[in-house]
XYZ file of C-alpha atoms in Angstrom:
487
model
C 48.402 76.999 148.100
C 50.538 77.625 145.009
C 54.294 77.123 144.795
C 56.743 79.919 144.061
C 58.837 77.701 141.828
C 58.571 74.419 139.986
C 61.682 72.299 139.410
C 61.204 69.725 136.634
C 63.526 66.719 136.236
C 63.608 65.219 132.732
C 65.552 61.923 132.359
C 67.462 60.562 129.395
C 66.784 57.621 127.122
C 66.055 54.517 129.183
C 65.510 56.643 132.286
C 61.725 56.220 132.615
C 59.855 53.237 134.040
C 57.387 51.932 131.433
C 54.291 49.772 131.987
C 51.587 48.198 129.878
C 48.092 47.234 130.973
C 46.981 43.616 130.734
C 43.578 42.542 129.471
C 42.372 42.177 133.082
C 43.397 45.783 133.799
C 46.471 44.951 135.873
C 49.712 46.845 135.121
C 52.793 44.952 133.953
C 56.212 46.557 134.195
C 57.969 46.388 130.831
C 61.080 48.463 131.514
C 62.714 49.618 134.731
C 66.360 49.266 133.657
C 66.838 46.259 135.933
C 68.446 42.962 135.001
C 65.076 41.654 133.826
C 64.551 44.677 131.611
C 67.956 44.280 130.027
C 67.416 40.581 129.445
C 63.950 41.312 128.091
C 65.317 43.716 125.504
C 67.925 41.184 124.405
C 65.853 37.977 124.618
C 62.267 39.247 124.195
C 62.741 42.513 122.319
C 59.102 42.674 121.227
C 58.201 43.943 124.713
C 59.702 47.296 123.753
C 58.825 47.227 120.071
C 56.620 50.058 118.852
C 55.088 47.635 116.366
C 53.941 45.278 119.150
C 53.465 47.751 122.012
C 52.562 51.063 120.430
C 51.658 52.670 123.750
C 53.432 52.117 127.045
C 52.661 54.140 130.153
C 55.505 56.057 131.834
C 55.040 55.840 135.610
C 58.268 57.109 137.186
C 62.030 57.512 136.882
C 64.425 54.608 137.260
C 66.110 54.453 140.639
C 69.076 52.143 140.091
C 72.353 52.138 138.189
C 71.470 50.193 135.097
C 71.851 50.430 131.341
C 70.259 50.254 127.959
C 72.326 47.715 125.966
C 74.637 49.370 123.491
C 74.393 52.742 125.248
C 76.392 54.092 128.143
C 74.986 53.119 131.525
C 71.806 54.956 132.463
C 72.122 55.601 136.177
C 69.157 56.046 138.433
C 67.921 59.523 139.298
C 67.445 59.129 143.040
C 70.762 60.865 143.685
C 69.758 63.876 141.602
C 66.354 64.130 143.287
C 67.898 63.771 146.759
C 70.409 66.518 145.955
C 67.655 68.879 144.889
C 65.712 67.995 148.032
C 68.679 68.842 150.251
C 69.131 72.172 148.512
C 65.419 73.038 148.603
C 64.371 72.060 152.153
C 60.762 71.040 152.554
C 60.173 70.553 148.831
C 57.169 68.437 147.853
C 58.080 65.921 145.157
C 55.682 64.572 142.522
C 57.117 61.197 141.463
C 55.483 61.437 138.048
C 52.905 58.639 138.257
C 49.977 59.637 136.006
C 47.375 58.464 138.537
C 48.895 60.272 141.510
C 49.661 63.853 140.420
C 50.459 66.443 143.070
C 49.501 69.888 141.725
C 51.179 71.532 144.752
C 54.557 69.849 144.224
C 57.721 71.957 144.132
C 59.611 69.248 142.208
C 58.084 67.323 139.294
C 59.705 64.145 137.983
C 58.730 63.782 134.338
C 58.868 60.230 132.902
C 58.063 59.716 129.229
C 58.035 56.940 126.628
C 61.635 57.284 125.470
C 61.016 55.113 122.411
C 58.870 57.755 120.770
C 59.735 61.136 119.293
C 61.263 63.948 121.313
C 58.497 66.218 120.022
C 55.816 63.917 121.447
C 57.527 63.865 124.844
C 57.752 67.664 124.749
C 54.006 67.915 124.123
C 53.394 65.851 127.281
C 55.862 67.975 129.212
C 54.006 71.121 128.174
C 50.715 69.624 129.372
C 52.156 68.614 132.744
C 53.686 72.027 133.394
C 50.492 73.779 132.290
C 48.557 71.674 134.829
C 50.841 72.870 137.634
C 50.631 76.518 136.616
C 46.885 76.583 136.023
C 45.161 79.523 137.661
C 48.243 81.759 137.701
C 48.422 84.997 135.776
C 50.982 85.508 133.018
C 53.073 87.628 135.397
C 52.955 84.932 138.090
C 54.015 82.231 135.609
C 56.985 84.152 134.266
C 60.286 82.633 135.399
C 58.602 80.115 137.689
C 59.991 76.896 136.128
C 63.545 75.548 136.377
C 64.326 72.420 134.335
C 67.229 70.055 134.939
C 67.585 67.474 132.185
C 69.922 64.578 131.591
C 71.037 63.314 128.179
C 68.139 63.104 125.683
C 65.904 64.799 128.242
C 67.694 68.043 127.420
C 66.435 67.831 123.834
C 62.888 67.255 125.087
C 63.207 70.360 127.260
C 64.720 72.400 124.429
C 61.807 71.515 122.141
C 59.315 72.493 124.865
C 61.077 75.774 125.599
C 61.696 76.806 122.008
C 59.203 75.277 119.614
C 56.307 75.099 122.101
C 57.020 78.455 123.728
C 57.877 77.177 127.208
C 60.515 79.880 127.536
C 57.760 82.261 128.650
C 57.466 80.483 132.024
C 61.013 79.147 132.362
C 63.745 80.686 134.516
C 66.554 78.320 133.442
C 67.442 75.038 131.768
C 70.381 72.980 133.034
C 71.454 70.128 130.742
C 73.729 67.298 131.878
C 75.499 65.458 129.070
C 72.784 66.334 126.542
C 73.698 65.546 122.901
C 72.688 68.994 121.681
C 74.485 68.284 118.400
C 73.844 64.549 118.447
C 75.860 61.457 119.380
C 77.823 59.329 116.871
C 77.059 56.313 119.046
C 73.445 56.489 117.845
C 74.672 56.219 114.253
C 76.633 53.097 115.183
C 73.487 51.634 116.770
C 71.315 52.234 113.720
C 73.801 51.080 111.081
C 75.859 48.373 112.812
C 73.366 47.254 115.436
C 73.424 46.242 119.110
C 76.268 43.949 120.134
C 77.125 42.174 123.377
C 80.586 40.718 123.801
C 81.137 41.045 120.055
C 77.944 39.130 119.204
C 75.261 40.829 117.111
C 71.771 41.010 118.639
C 69.502 41.314 115.584
C 66.257 41.176 117.558
C 67.180 44.071 119.821
C 68.680 45.923 116.858
C 65.434 45.673 114.913
C 63.447 47.043 117.835
C 65.768 49.991 118.462
C 65.842 50.877 114.769
C 62.087 51.358 115.039
C 62.390 53.997 117.770
C 62.151 57.558 116.381
C 64.076 58.799 119.429
C 67.264 56.985 118.424
C 67.283 58.625 114.992
C 66.768 61.970 116.737
C 70.040 61.402 118.591
C 71.998 61.263 115.333
C 74.681 63.926 114.863
C 73.308 67.034 113.190
C 76.769 67.944 111.857
C 79.002 66.321 109.199
C 81.053 63.621 110.978
C 81.484 60.777 108.453
C 84.489 60.800 106.143
C 83.948 59.149 102.756
C 87.141 57.214 102.106
C 86.838 57.405 98.309
C 86.829 61.204 97.934
C 87.738 62.475 101.412
C 84.463 64.392 101.700
C 82.734 64.779 105.067
C 79.082 63.734 105.157
C 76.093 64.263 107.428
C 74.466 60.974 108.568
C 71.420 61.686 106.402
C 73.702 61.974 103.343
C 74.963 58.397 103.608
C 73.584 56.059 100.923
C 72.062 53.666 103.455
C 68.421 53.035 102.646
C 67.212 52.161 106.133
C 68.877 55.225 107.617
C 68.119 58.161 105.330
C 64.435 58.795 106.010
C 64.695 58.835 109.797
C 67.957 60.769 109.677
C 66.432 63.495 107.509
C 63.472 63.859 109.860
C 65.834 64.027 112.835
C 67.941 66.704 111.164
C 64.790 68.736 110.494
C 63.772 68.427 114.155
C 67.169 69.726 115.307
C 66.913 72.650 112.905
C 63.424 73.375 114.241
C 64.818 73.569 117.784
C 67.706 75.807 116.702
C 65.478 78.194 114.769
C 63.084 78.490 117.704
C 65.946 79.295 120.066
C 67.307 81.897 117.649
C 63.905 83.602 117.763
C 63.743 83.697 121.573
C 64.411 87.092 123.203
C 67.890 87.633 124.626
C 66.277 88.249 128.003
C 64.742 84.770 127.950
C 65.689 81.779 130.135
C 69.276 81.103 131.075
C 70.850 78.053 129.451
C 73.512 76.099 131.355
C 75.143 73.046 129.796
C 77.515 70.751 131.680
C 79.649 68.192 129.898
C 82.491 65.815 130.610
C 85.814 66.055 128.804
C 88.169 63.210 129.743
C 86.648 59.912 128.562
C 87.291 58.433 125.093
C 83.994 58.655 123.220
C 82.698 57.499 119.802
C 83.296 60.571 117.660
C 84.141 59.995 114.000
C 82.628 57.915 111.206
C 84.401 56.379 108.196
C 82.481 55.144 105.144
C 84.207 53.053 102.464
C 81.164 52.686 100.200
C 79.852 49.517 101.822
C 80.759 49.632 105.506
C 80.561 52.259 108.241
C 83.045 52.378 111.108
C 82.345 54.630 114.097
C 85.516 55.146 116.112
C 86.860 57.011 119.120
C 89.490 58.633 116.949
C 89.460 62.427 116.928
C 90.723 63.458 113.482
C 91.872 67.012 112.921
C 89.051 67.642 110.439
C 86.480 67.052 113.200
C 88.019 68.780 116.235
C 87.278 72.525 116.478
C 90.122 74.843 117.462
C 90.560 74.977 121.228
C 88.907 71.582 121.811
C 91.971 69.378 121.343
C 91.940 68.259 125.002
C 88.205 67.588 125.196
C 87.039 64.021 124.563
C 83.612 63.402 126.077
C 81.731 61.367 128.678
C 81.946 57.969 126.962
C 78.647 58.511 125.143
C 78.418 62.159 124.061
C 81.462 63.991 122.662
C 82.264 67.162 124.577
C 81.698 69.359 121.531
C 78.270 67.766 120.960
C 77.151 68.575 124.510
C 77.483 72.294 123.806
C 74.346 74.001 122.434
C 74.706 75.586 119.009
C 74.055 79.093 120.325
C 76.926 78.703 122.829
C 79.539 78.256 120.108
C 82.416 80.594 120.884
C 81.343 81.049 124.490
C 83.740 80.554 127.398
C 83.152 76.931 128.485
C 85.471 76.835 131.488
C 82.526 76.626 133.911
C 80.842 73.843 131.933
C 83.396 71.040 132.200
C 83.259 68.177 134.674
C 84.933 64.753 134.940
C 81.976 62.367 135.447
C 81.006 59.788 132.859
C 77.650 60.066 131.106
C 75.489 58.225 133.643
C 76.929 59.677 136.865
C 76.515 63.208 135.472
C 72.867 62.937 136.545
C 73.813 62.587 140.214
C 76.718 65.040 140.473
C 76.796 66.772 143.855
C 76.888 70.259 142.369
C 73.468 69.956 140.676
C 71.380 70.592 143.809
C 73.162 73.819 144.853
C 73.043 74.981 141.241
C 69.257 74.594 141.138
C 68.923 76.279 144.535
C 70.852 79.258 143.154
C 68.363 79.627 140.328
C 65.447 79.490 142.748
C 67.027 82.296 144.767
C 67.642 84.089 141.462
C 71.300 84.439 142.380
C 73.789 85.260 139.674
C 75.511 82.038 138.639
C 78.403 83.727 136.893
C 80.619 82.304 139.636
C 79.732 78.692 138.766
C 83.036 76.877 138.503
C 83.951 73.998 136.282
C 86.598 71.304 136.523
C 89.707 72.966 137.901
C 91.976 69.919 137.935
C 94.333 69.888 134.978
C 94.555 66.079 135.080
C 91.741 63.541 134.866
C 91.249 59.788 134.469
C 89.416 58.423 131.438
C 87.747 54.996 131.361
C 86.841 52.652 128.505
C 84.777 49.550 129.300
C 81.897 48.022 127.326
C 78.505 48.207 128.987
C 77.389 44.602 128.355
C 79.277 41.294 128.497
C 78.647 37.579 128.228
C 79.427 35.255 131.154
C 82.622 33.245 130.857
C 84.471 36.013 129.002
C 87.010 38.422 130.529
C 86.115 42.107 130.732
C 88.705 44.335 128.994
C 89.383 47.650 130.710
C 91.368 50.587 129.352
C 92.235 53.742 131.282
C 93.977 56.904 130.171
C 95.361 59.804 132.183
C 94.509 63.059 130.443
C 95.773 66.547 131.084
C 94.564 69.786 129.701
C 97.204 71.172 127.328
C 98.945 67.787 127.403
C 100.461 67.927 130.899
C 99.603 64.322 131.762
C 101.246 62.495 128.850
C 104.682 62.239 130.461
C 103.250 61.619 133.938
C 100.945 58.700 133.205
C 103.413 55.784 133.502
C 104.300 56.853 137.034
C 100.777 56.244 138.384
C 99.847 52.738 139.659
C 96.404 51.986 138.249
C 93.963 49.286 139.387
C 90.591 48.077 138.099
C 88.085 46.722 140.608
C 84.737 45.006 140.026
C 82.046 44.485 142.681
C 78.531 43.053 142.169
C 75.856 45.724 142.603
C 73.629 43.220 144.414
C 76.205 42.987 147.227
C 78.167 46.228 147.658
C 79.881 44.690 150.715
C 81.394 41.856 148.663
C 85.156 41.716 148.302
C 85.976 43.322 144.955
C 87.872 41.575 142.208
C 90.993 43.651 141.613
C 93.550 43.554 138.810
C 96.459 45.897 138.050
C 96.370 47.675 134.705
C 99.646 47.624 132.813
C 101.084 50.611 130.973
C 101.006 50.249 127.175
C 103.494 52.707 125.708
C 102.238 52.104 122.149
C 98.733 53.369 122.925
C 99.549 55.659 125.853
C 97.032 53.879 128.080
C 96.731 51.401 130.927
C 95.217 48.063 129.881
C 94.054 44.908 131.588
C 91.249 42.359 131.879
C 88.955 41.597 134.762
C 88.220 37.871 135.032
C 84.840 36.591 133.873
C 82.066 37.977 136.090
C 78.838 36.325 137.195
C 75.585 37.346 135.453
C 74.193 40.539 136.922
C 75.212 44.149 137.361
C 78.706 45.086 138.509
C 80.346 48.369 139.410
C 83.748 48.699 137.730
C 86.034 51.278 139.306
C 89.475 52.348 138.100
C 91.779 54.123 140.525
C 95.118 55.807 139.952
C 97.247 56.619 143.001
C 99.614 59.538 143.462
C 99.250 60.980 139.978
C 101.680 63.908 139.753
C 99.765 67.159 139.787
C 96.464 65.471 140.681
C 96.896 63.070 143.614
C 94.491 60.121 143.680
C 92.010 59.795 140.810
C 89.029 57.472 140.459
C 86.296 56.831 137.918
C 83.529 54.225 137.897
C 80.868 52.701 135.679
C 78.224 49.985 135.919
C 78.340 47.059 133.492
C 75.920 44.199 132.902
C 76.821 40.553 132.440
C 73.859 38.931 130.703
C 73.020 35.260 130.962
C 73.681 32.659 128.310
C 70.310 33.321 126.728
C 71.774 36.392 125.056
C 74.134 34.212 123.048
C 71.206 32.015 122.027
C 69.306 35.112 120.959
C 72.195 36.146 118.764
C 72.358 32.731 117.127
C 68.593 32.551 116.591
C 68.244 36.080 115.231
C 66.614 37.439 118.359
C 63.655 35.071 118.366
C-alpha cells in the first residue's frame, strides 16, 4: 500500500535527539534537550564537540520544552505532531529512528545532527524522502510531499527543495520562525560567546563555534554598523579572524539557496512562512573596531518601510523570517504572536497542513488580527541564587498600545516544569515610564526547568493577554565551569 501524501516534520537547532554508540555497541544518549543535556553542554561540552564526537546518530525529535543555552527555548514537537494527527485522522507516523523506518507512514519525523551543515542535513532528507517514494512514477510523486519546518529546519528544507531539486515532488513548504535571512543572535553567539547569568562559558562557546550550522544562521544582510565611519557591514565583512571564514561559507550557502529558488518554475511548490512580530529580538550590531554589541534596538537604517511595528519572536527578527522572494508580498496572513519555541506547536498548523493535503486554496489563511499583543523578555538560562529579571511590553500595530499600556495590571508567574500542579511564584511587574515597559524580578528559582508566564489583564482593545516561555536554572557546576574555562 502506498500513501497519497507524505507530511515531513523538520525540527530546528537542538530539536533532534542525538546518540553515540559505545565500544560495547550500546547506545548512549548525548542530547535530548533535558536538564542533563543542558548541563552536559555547559559542564562537559566535549560530548557535543565535532572534534571529539564527529558522528552522532539522530534517533528522534525532542518531546519536552527545553532549550539550547544561549538560544531561545527549543520546545518539544509532540504538540505539532499531535495537531497534524488530529487533522489527518488515521495517519501513520514514522518517529524517525534509523533502525525502525516505516515506508508506509503518512507522517515522517526527520531528526538530523544539528551541529553539522544544513547542506548535509538536506542530503539526508532527500534520501529519506526518496526511500518513501520509491516505486512511484514521476507523475505519482509530483506534489505528494508537504513539509512543515521549524526554525533552522526551514533552511534544511529550502536547500532540499531548491538546490537538490526536491520541488519536483513537493506540494508546499510551511516554515515556522525560520531565519530565512539569518538571526543576529547567532552572530552574538560566535563573537561574544555563550553566557549564563552574565558569566561566560568558554567551554560551551568553543564547542558551538565549531558547529557549521551556527555560522549558517548568521544574517545574510548588512546589519552591523561600524561606529567609526557609519558604514553598515555584513557579518563576513567584520575584521574578526575566527568569524570570517565560516561567515563567508554561510553567505555562499544562502546565495545558493536563493539562486536555486529563483530558478524554480512559478508553478512550483507553495511557500508559506509564519513569523511572530511582538517580542523584542536581537536585531542590530554595533562594531567600534574592537568590540561587537548585538542589541534589540531597531535603528531606522535597519527597519524596512512598513515594518516599524514588527519586532520578532525573541530569536528571529520578523523581517528575517520572511523569505527573500516574498519581499514586497502582503504579509498580513503570516503574522502570529507566539514566541520562537511555541511557534512549533501552534494550533493552526494542523488544519493548515490538512488544507494542503486536500489541495484547498489557502488564500483565506488568516494571520494575527489583534492590534495589541504582549511581548516578553527573559533570559533562557540562569544560575541558582540569583533573581530572574522579567520585562514585558504591550505592543500595538500602528502604535495604538503605547498610551494604553500603563492601565494594564501585569504579573509574572514561574512554575517548575517537573510539577505543573505546584503553586506558582507570582510577582507584579511595575510600569517603567522611561523604557515604556513593565519590569520586575522573580525570586531565585531552584535548579531545573521552569515555565515563566506573563499575563496582562483587561488591556484596552485586547482584553486579557498572556505569553509564556521556559527557562533553565542550572546547578552551581555551571559557575565552576565558567571559572575553570569549561574544563
